[in-house]
Tab-separated table of C-alpha atoms in Angstrom:
chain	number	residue	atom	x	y	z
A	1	UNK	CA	24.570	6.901	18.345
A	2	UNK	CA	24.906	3.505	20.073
A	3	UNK	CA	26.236	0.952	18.204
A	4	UNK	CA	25.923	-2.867	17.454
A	5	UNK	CA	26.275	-5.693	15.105
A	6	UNK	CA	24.101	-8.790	13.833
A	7	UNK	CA	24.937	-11.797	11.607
A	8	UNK	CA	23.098	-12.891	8.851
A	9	UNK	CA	23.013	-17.046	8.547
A	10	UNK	CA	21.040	-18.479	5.535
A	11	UNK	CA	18.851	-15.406	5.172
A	12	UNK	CA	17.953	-14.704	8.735
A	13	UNK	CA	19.361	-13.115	11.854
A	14	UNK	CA	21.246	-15.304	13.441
A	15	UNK	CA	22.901	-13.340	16.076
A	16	UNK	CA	22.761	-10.064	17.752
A	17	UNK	CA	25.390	-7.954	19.879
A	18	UNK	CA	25.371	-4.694	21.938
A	19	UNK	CA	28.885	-3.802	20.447
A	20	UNK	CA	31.251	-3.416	17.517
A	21	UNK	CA	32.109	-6.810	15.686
A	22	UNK	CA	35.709	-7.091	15.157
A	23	UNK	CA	34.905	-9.161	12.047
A	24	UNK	CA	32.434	-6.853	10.267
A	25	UNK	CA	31.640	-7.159	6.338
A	26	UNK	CA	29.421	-4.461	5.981
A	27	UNK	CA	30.019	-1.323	7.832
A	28	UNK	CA	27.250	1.313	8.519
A	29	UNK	CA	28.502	3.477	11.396
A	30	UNK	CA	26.770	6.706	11.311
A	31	UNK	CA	23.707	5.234	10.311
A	32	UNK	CA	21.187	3.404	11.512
A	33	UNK	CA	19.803	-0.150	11.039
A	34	UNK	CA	16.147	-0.595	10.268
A	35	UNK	CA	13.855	-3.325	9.442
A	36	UNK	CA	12.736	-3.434	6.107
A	37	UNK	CA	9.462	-1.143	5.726
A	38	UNK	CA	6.729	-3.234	4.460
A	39	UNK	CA	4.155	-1.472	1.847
A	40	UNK	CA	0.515	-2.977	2.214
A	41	UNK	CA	-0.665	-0.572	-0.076
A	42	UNK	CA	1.283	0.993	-3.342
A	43	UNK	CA	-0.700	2.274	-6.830
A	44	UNK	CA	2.536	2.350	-8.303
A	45	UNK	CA	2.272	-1.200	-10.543
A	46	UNK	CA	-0.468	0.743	-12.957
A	47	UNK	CA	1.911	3.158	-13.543
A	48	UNK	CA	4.840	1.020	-14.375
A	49	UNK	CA	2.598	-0.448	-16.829
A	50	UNK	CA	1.357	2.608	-18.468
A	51	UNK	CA	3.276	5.563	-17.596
A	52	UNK	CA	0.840	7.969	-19.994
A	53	UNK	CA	-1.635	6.855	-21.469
A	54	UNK	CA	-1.811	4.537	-24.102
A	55	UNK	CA	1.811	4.654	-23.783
A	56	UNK	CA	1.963	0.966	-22.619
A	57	UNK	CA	5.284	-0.953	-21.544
A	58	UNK	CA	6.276	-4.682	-21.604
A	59	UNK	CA	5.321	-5.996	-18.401
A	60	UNK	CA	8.787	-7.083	-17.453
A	61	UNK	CA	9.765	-4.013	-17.965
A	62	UNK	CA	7.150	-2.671	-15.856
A	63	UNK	CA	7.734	-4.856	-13.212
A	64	UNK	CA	11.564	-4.695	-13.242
A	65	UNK	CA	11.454	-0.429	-12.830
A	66	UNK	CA	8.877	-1.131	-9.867
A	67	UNK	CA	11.073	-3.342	-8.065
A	68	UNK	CA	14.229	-0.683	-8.769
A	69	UNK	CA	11.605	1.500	-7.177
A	70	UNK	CA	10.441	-0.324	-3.776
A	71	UNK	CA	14.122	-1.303	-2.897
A	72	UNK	CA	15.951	1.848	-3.494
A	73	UNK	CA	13.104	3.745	-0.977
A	74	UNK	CA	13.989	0.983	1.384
A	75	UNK	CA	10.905	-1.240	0.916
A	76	UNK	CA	11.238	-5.067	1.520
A	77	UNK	CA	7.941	-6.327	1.439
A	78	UNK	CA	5.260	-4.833	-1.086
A	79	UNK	CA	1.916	-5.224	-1.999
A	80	UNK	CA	1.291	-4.257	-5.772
A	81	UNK	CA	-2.756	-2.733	-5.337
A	82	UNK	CA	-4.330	-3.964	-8.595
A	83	UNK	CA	-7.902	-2.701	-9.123
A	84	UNK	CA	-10.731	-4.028	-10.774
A	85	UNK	CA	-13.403	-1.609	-11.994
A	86	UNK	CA	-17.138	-2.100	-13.233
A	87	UNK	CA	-17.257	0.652	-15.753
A	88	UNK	CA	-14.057	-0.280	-17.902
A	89	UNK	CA	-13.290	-1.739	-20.899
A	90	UNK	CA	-11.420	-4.681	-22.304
A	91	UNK	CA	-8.056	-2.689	-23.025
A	92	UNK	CA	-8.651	0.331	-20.364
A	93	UNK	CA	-6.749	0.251	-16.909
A	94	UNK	CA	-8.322	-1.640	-14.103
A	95	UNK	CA	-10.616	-3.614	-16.381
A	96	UNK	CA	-10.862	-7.142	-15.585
A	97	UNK	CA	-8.690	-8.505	-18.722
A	98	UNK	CA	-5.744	-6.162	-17.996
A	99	UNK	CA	-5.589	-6.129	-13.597
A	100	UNK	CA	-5.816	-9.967	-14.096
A	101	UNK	CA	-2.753	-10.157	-16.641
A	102	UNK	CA	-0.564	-7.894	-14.242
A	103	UNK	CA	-1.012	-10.201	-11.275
A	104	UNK	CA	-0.346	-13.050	-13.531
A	105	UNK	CA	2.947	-11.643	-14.684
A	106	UNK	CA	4.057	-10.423	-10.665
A	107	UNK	CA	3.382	-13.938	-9.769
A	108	UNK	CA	5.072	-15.336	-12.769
A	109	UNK	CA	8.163	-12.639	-12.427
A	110	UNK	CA	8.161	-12.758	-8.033
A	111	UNK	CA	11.425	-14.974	-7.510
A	112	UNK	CA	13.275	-13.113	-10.211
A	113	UNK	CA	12.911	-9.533	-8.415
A	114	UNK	CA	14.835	-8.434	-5.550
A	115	UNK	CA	11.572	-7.240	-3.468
A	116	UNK	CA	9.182	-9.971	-1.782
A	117	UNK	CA	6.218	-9.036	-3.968
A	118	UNK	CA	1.990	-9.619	-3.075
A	119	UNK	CA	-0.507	-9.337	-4.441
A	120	UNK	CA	-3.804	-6.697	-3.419
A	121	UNK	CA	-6.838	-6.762	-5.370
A	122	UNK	CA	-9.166	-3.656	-5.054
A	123	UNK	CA	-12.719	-4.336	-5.496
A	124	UNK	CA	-15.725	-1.554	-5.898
A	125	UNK	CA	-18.755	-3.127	-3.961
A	126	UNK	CA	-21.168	-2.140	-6.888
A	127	UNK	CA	-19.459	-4.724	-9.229
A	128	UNK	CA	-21.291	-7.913	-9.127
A	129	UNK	CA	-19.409	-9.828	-10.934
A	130	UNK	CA	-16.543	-9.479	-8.638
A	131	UNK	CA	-17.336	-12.558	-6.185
A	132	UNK	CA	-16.559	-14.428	-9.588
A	133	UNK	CA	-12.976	-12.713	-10.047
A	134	UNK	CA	-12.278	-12.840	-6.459
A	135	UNK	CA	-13.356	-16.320	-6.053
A	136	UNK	CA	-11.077	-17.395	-9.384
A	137	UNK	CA	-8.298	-15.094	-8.275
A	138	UNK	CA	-8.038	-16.402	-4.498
A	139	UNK	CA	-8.492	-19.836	-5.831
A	140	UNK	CA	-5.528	-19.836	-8.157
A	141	UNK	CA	-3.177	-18.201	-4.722
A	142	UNK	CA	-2.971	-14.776	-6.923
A	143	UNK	CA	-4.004	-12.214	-4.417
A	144	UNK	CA	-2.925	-12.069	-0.809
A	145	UNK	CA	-4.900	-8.971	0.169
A	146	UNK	CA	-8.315	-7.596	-0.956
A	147	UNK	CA	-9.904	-3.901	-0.070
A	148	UNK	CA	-13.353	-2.920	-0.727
A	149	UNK	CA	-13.834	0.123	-2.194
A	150	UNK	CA	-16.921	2.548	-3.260
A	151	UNK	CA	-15.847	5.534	-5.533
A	152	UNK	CA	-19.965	6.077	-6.197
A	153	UNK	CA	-19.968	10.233	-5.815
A	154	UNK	CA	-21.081	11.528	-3.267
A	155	UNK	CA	-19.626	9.215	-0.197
A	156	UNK	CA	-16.203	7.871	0.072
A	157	UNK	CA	-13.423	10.079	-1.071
A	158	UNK	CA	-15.275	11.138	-3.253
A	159	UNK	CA	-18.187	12.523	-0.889
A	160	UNK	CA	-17.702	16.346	-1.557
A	161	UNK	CA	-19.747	16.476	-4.532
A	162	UNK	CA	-19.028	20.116	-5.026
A	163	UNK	CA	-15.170	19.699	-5.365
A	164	UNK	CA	-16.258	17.089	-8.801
A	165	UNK	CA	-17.854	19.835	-10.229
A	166	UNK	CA	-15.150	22.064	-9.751
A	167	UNK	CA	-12.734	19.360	-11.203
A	168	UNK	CA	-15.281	19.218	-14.285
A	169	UNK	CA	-15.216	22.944	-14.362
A	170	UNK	CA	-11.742	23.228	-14.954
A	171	UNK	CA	-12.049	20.454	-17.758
A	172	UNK	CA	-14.382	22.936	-19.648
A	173	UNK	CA	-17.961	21.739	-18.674
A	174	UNK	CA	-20.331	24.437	-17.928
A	175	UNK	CA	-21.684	23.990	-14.056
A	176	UNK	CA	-25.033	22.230	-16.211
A	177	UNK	CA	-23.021	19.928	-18.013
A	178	UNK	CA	-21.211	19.101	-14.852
A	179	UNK	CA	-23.976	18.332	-12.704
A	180	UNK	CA	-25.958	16.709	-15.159
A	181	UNK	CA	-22.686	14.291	-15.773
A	182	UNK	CA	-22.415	13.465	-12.244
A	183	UNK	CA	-25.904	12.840	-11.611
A	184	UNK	CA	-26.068	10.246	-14.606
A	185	UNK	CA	-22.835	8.695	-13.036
A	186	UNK	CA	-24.540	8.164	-10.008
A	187	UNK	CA	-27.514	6.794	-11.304
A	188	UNK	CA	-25.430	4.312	-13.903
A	189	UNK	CA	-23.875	2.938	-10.991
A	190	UNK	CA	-26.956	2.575	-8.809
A	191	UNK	CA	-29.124	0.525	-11.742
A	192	UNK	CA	-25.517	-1.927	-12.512
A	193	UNK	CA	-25.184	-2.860	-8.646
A	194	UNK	CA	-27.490	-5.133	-8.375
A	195	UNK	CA	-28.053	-5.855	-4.887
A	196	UNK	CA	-24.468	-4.361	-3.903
A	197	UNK	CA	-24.681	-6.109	0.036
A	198	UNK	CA	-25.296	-9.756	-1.137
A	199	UNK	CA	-21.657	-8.829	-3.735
A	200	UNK	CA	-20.296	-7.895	-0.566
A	201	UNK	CA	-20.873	-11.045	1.591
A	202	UNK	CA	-20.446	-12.827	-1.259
A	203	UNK	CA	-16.413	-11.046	-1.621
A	204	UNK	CA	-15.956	-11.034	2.124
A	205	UNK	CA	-16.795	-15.101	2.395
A	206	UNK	CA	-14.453	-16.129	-0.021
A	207	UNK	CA	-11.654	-14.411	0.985
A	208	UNK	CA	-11.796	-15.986	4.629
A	209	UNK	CA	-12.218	-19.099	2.709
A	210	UNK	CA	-8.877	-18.854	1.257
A	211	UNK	CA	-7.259	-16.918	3.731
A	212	UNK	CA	-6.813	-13.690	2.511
A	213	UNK	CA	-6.743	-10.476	4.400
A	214	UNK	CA	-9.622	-8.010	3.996
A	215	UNK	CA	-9.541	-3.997	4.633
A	216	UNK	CA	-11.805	-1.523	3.746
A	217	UNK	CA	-11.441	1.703	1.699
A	218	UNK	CA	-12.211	5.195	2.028
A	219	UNK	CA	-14.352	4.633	4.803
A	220	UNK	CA	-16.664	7.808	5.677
A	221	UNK	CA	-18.594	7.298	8.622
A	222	UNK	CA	-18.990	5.030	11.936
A	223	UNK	CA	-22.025	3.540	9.907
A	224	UNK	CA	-20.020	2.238	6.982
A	225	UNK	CA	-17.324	1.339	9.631
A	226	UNK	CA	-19.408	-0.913	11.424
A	227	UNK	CA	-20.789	-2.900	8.332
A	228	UNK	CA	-16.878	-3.529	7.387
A	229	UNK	CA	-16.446	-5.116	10.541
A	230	UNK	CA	-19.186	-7.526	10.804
A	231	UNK	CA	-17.889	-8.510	6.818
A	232	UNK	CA	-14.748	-9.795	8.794
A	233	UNK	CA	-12.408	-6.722	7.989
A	234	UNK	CA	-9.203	-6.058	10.027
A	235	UNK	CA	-7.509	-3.124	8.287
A	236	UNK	CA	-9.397	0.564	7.592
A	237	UNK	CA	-7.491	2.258	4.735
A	238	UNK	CA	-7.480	5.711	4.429
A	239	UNK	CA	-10.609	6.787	6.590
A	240	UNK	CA	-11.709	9.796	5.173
A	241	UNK	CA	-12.948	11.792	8.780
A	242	UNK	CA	-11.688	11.704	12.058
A	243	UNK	CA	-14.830	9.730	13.245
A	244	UNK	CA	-14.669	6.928	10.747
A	245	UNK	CA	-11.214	7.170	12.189
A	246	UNK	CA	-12.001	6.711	15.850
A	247	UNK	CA	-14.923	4.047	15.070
A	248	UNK	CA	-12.596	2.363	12.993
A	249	UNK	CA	-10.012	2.173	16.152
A	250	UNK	CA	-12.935	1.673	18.253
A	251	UNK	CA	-14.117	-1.809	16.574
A	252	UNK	CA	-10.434	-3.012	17.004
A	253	UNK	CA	-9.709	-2.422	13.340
A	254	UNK	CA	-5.883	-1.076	12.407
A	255	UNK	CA	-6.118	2.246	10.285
A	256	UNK	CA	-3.483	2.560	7.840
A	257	UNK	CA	-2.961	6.297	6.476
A	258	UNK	CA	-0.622	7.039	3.005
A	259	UNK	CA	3.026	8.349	3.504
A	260	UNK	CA	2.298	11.207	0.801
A	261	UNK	CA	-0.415	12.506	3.420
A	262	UNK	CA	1.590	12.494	6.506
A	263	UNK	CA	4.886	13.847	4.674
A	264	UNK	CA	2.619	16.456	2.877
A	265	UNK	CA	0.383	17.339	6.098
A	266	UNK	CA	-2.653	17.061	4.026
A	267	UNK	CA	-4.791	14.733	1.956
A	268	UNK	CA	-4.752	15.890	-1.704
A	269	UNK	CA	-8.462	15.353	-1.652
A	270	UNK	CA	-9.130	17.387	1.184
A	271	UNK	CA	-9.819	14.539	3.194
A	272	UNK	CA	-8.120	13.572	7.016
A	273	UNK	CA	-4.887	14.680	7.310
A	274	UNK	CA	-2.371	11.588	8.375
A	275	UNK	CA	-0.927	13.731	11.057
A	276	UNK	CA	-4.288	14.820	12.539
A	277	UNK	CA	-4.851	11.318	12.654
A	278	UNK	CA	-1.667	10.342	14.535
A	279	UNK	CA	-2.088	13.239	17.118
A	280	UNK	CA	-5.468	11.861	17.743
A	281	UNK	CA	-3.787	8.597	18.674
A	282	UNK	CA	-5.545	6.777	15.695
A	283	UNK	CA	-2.801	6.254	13.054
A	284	UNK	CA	-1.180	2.274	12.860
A	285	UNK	CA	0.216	1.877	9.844
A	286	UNK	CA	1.664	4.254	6.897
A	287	UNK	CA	1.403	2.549	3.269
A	288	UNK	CA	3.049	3.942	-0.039
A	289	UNK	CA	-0.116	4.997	-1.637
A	290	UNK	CA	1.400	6.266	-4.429
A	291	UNK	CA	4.964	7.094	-3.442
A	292	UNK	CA	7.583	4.646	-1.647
A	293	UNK	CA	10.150	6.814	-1.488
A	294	UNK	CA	7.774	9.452	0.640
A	295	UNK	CA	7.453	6.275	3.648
A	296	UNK	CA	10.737	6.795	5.486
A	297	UNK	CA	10.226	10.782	5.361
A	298	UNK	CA	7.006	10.592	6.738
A	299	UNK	CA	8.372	8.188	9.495
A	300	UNK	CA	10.933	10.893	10.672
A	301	UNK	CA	8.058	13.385	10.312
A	302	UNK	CA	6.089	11.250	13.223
A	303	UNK	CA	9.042	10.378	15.139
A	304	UNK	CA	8.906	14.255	16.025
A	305	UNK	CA	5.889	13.332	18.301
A	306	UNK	CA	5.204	10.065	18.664
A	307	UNK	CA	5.124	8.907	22.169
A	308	UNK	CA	7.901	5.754	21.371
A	309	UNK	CA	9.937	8.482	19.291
A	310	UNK	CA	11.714	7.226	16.069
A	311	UNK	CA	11.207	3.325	17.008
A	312	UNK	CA	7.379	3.993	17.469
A	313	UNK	CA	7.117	5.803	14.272
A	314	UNK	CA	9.168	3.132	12.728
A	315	UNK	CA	6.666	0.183	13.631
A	316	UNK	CA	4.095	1.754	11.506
A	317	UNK	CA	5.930	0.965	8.396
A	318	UNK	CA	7.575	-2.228	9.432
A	319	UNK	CA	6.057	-4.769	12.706
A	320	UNK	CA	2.696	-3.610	12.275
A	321	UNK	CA	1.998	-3.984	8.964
A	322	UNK	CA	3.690	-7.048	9.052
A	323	UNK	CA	1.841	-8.519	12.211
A	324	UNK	CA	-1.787	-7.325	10.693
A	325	UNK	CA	-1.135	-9.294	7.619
A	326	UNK	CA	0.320	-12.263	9.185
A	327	UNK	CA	3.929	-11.714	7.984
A	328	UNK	CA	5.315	-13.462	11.179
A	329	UNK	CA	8.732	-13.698	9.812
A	330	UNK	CA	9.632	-10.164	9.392
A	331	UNK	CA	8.912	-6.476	10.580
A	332	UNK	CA	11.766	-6.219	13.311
A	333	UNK	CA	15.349	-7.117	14.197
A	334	UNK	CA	15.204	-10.078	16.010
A	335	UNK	CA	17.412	-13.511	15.682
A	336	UNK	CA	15.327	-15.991	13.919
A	337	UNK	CA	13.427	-13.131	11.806
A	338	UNK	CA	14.064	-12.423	7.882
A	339	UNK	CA	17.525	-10.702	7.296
A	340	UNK	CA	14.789	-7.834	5.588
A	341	UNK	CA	17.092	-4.925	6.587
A	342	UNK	CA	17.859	-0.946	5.713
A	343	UNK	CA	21.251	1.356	6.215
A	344	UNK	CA	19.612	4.646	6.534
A	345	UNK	CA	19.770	8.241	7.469
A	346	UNK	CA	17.450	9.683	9.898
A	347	UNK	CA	18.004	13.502	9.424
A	348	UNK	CA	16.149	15.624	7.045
A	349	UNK	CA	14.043	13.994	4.539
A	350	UNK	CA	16.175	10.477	5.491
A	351	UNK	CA	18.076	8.845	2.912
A	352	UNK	CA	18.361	4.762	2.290
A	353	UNK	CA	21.694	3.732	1.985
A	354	UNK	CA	21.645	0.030	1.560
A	355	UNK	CA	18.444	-2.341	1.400
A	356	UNK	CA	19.414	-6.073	2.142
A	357	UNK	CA	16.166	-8.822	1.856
A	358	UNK	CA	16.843	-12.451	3.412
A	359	UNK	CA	20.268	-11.458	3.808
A	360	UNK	CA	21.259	-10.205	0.571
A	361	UNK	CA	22.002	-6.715	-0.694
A	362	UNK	CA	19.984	-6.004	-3.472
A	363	UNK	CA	20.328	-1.679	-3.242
A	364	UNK	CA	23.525	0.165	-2.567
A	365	UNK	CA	23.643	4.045	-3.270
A	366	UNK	CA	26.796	4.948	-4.762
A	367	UNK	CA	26.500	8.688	-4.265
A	368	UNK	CA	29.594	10.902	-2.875
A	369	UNK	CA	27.995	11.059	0.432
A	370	UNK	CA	27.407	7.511	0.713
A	371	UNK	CA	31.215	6.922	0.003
A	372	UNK	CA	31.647	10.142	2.741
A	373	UNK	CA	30.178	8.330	5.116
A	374	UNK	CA	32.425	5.024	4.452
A	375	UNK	CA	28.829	3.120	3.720
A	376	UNK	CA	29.639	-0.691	2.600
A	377	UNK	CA	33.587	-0.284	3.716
A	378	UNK	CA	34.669	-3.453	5.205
């Protein structure tokens, strides 16, 4: 393994060489040195709030065990997804009332957690009032990201409409119940959209107003595809087939695929598979989706074929994302770039040994093999 050193100055690189300093105060030979991956997309937030239901925490707590989370699976940068849903109640889950308190407590809490924490707002594009929340929400510098989402069955992820009936099934419905439930769901969400495209430009214009990145969700076909791109969106989450896939890559749009997926080798809702996607040539970026700690593992998992090996893998979780949402200051080791930097292991599943951000070490893993390895020994 080649080896190297860098110095930190006031939270940045300030210096890198080919060999050994002589003057090292962290020592990390036998690992490597990564940038710090960068998350554009984690669920985890609603479950640090409410880890079972109606079992709900203080949201310092919450947010304290999310950031222990991020920075001990070697995440930097992270954007909490917050979603805002048509169809829920006052005190339910990704109602207006409770998304909007949880990004009002990350922004309140951000300089007191170790993690650079953002902020992504998910929006279904059958909620009308959601040009009012996004409009209030990007006004007031709350969200830094916003995806568009449509989880109306029969399209989406949800397009196989024969895999919710088996779901309802196995709940106890009979198939008559099911269907008839699923049907009604449908039609609910047809008669609240309102005139769902008008929401949509309506969404789309004021996040370019305030500067806020916009990616679509779930996307199914090169139809759907093409309608996110003239609404100004750079970033196709989670494309659902290999040809919303390829029309996504070819309208210049940057697909992003979860971790989970890629580490797995299959969606768990039987939609693309992340490394289908990568052989094809289409994968960009890798997000959390629901699991941090599952980014570096998948990483090592496309490093195994990736034309630029292990460093092309890498970019997916760290320059790319961090390019594509204008994160200029980070995503690779570079003098004059954020001191946003991992000690890890690249065998087996990978293992993060030390997470520094802006310079400082904020994760160390005290385990028997870290002190093995000498990890931290000046």
């Amino acid at each position: 393994m080649p080896m190297g050193a860098l110095r930190i100055e006031e939270g940045r690189i300030a210096e890198l060489r080919d060999t050994p300093a002589p003057d090292t105060h962290i020592d990390g030979r036998g690992l490597y040195l990564m940038p710090g991956l960068i998350d554009m997309h984690g669920d985890m937030i609603e479950h640090a709030v409410s880890p079972r239901t109606g079992a709900d925490m203080p949201m310092e707590l919450a947010l304290r065990n999310l950031d222990r989370l991020l920075k001990v699976a070697g995440v930097t940068t992270a954007y909490a997804a917050v979603s805002f849903h048509p169809k829920m109640r006052q005190e339910q889950m990704r109602s207006y009332e409770r998304s909007k308190v949880m990004l009002k407590a990350l922004q309140k809490m951000r300089l007191e957690l170790s993690v650079d924490h953002k902020a992504h707002a998910r929006f279904e594009v059958d909620f009308p009032r959601a040009f009012d929340i996004v409009e209030e929400l990007v006004g007031a510098g709350m969200i830094d990201l916003v995806s568009l989402m449509d989880h109306t069955p029969g399209q989406g992820q949800v397009r196989d409409l024969e895999r919710l009936i088996r779901v309802r099934l196995e709940e106890g419905m009979s198939r008559v119940a099911a269907e008839a439930d699923i049907a009604r769901d449908i039609q609910e969400r047809k008669s609240e959209a309102g005139d769902a495209l008008e929401t949509l430009r309506r969404v789309t214009d004021a996040c370019k107003r305030g500067g806020v990145h916009l990616a679509s969700h779930d996307d199914d076909t090169a139809e759907k595809v093409a309608l996110m791109k003239r609404m100004g969106v750079s970033i196709c989450e989670f494309p659902v087939t290999l040809e919303a896939a390829q029309a996504g890559r070819d309208a210049g749009l940057l697909t992003v695929m979860g971790a989970p997926n890629v580490l797995r080798g299959q969606s768990t809702s039987g939609n693309l598979s992340g490394r289908d996607a990568h052989a094809a040539g289409l994968l960009d970026m890798l997000a959390a989706d629901y699991l941090p700690s599952a980014i570096l593992p998948a990483v090592l998992v496309l490093a195994q074929t990736d034309p630029g090996g292990l460093p092309g893998a890498l970019q997916k979780a760290t320059l790319t994302p961090a390019k594509s949402l204008g994160l200029d200051d980070r995503g690779e080791i570079a003098v004059g770039k954020r001191a946003d930097l991992i000690l890890a292991s690249a065998s087996g599943v990978g293992v993060v040994y030390a997470t520094f951000v802006e310079g400082r070490l904020v994760y160390q893993d005290g385990s028997p093999s870290a002190r093995a390895l000498g990890v931290m020994a000046a």
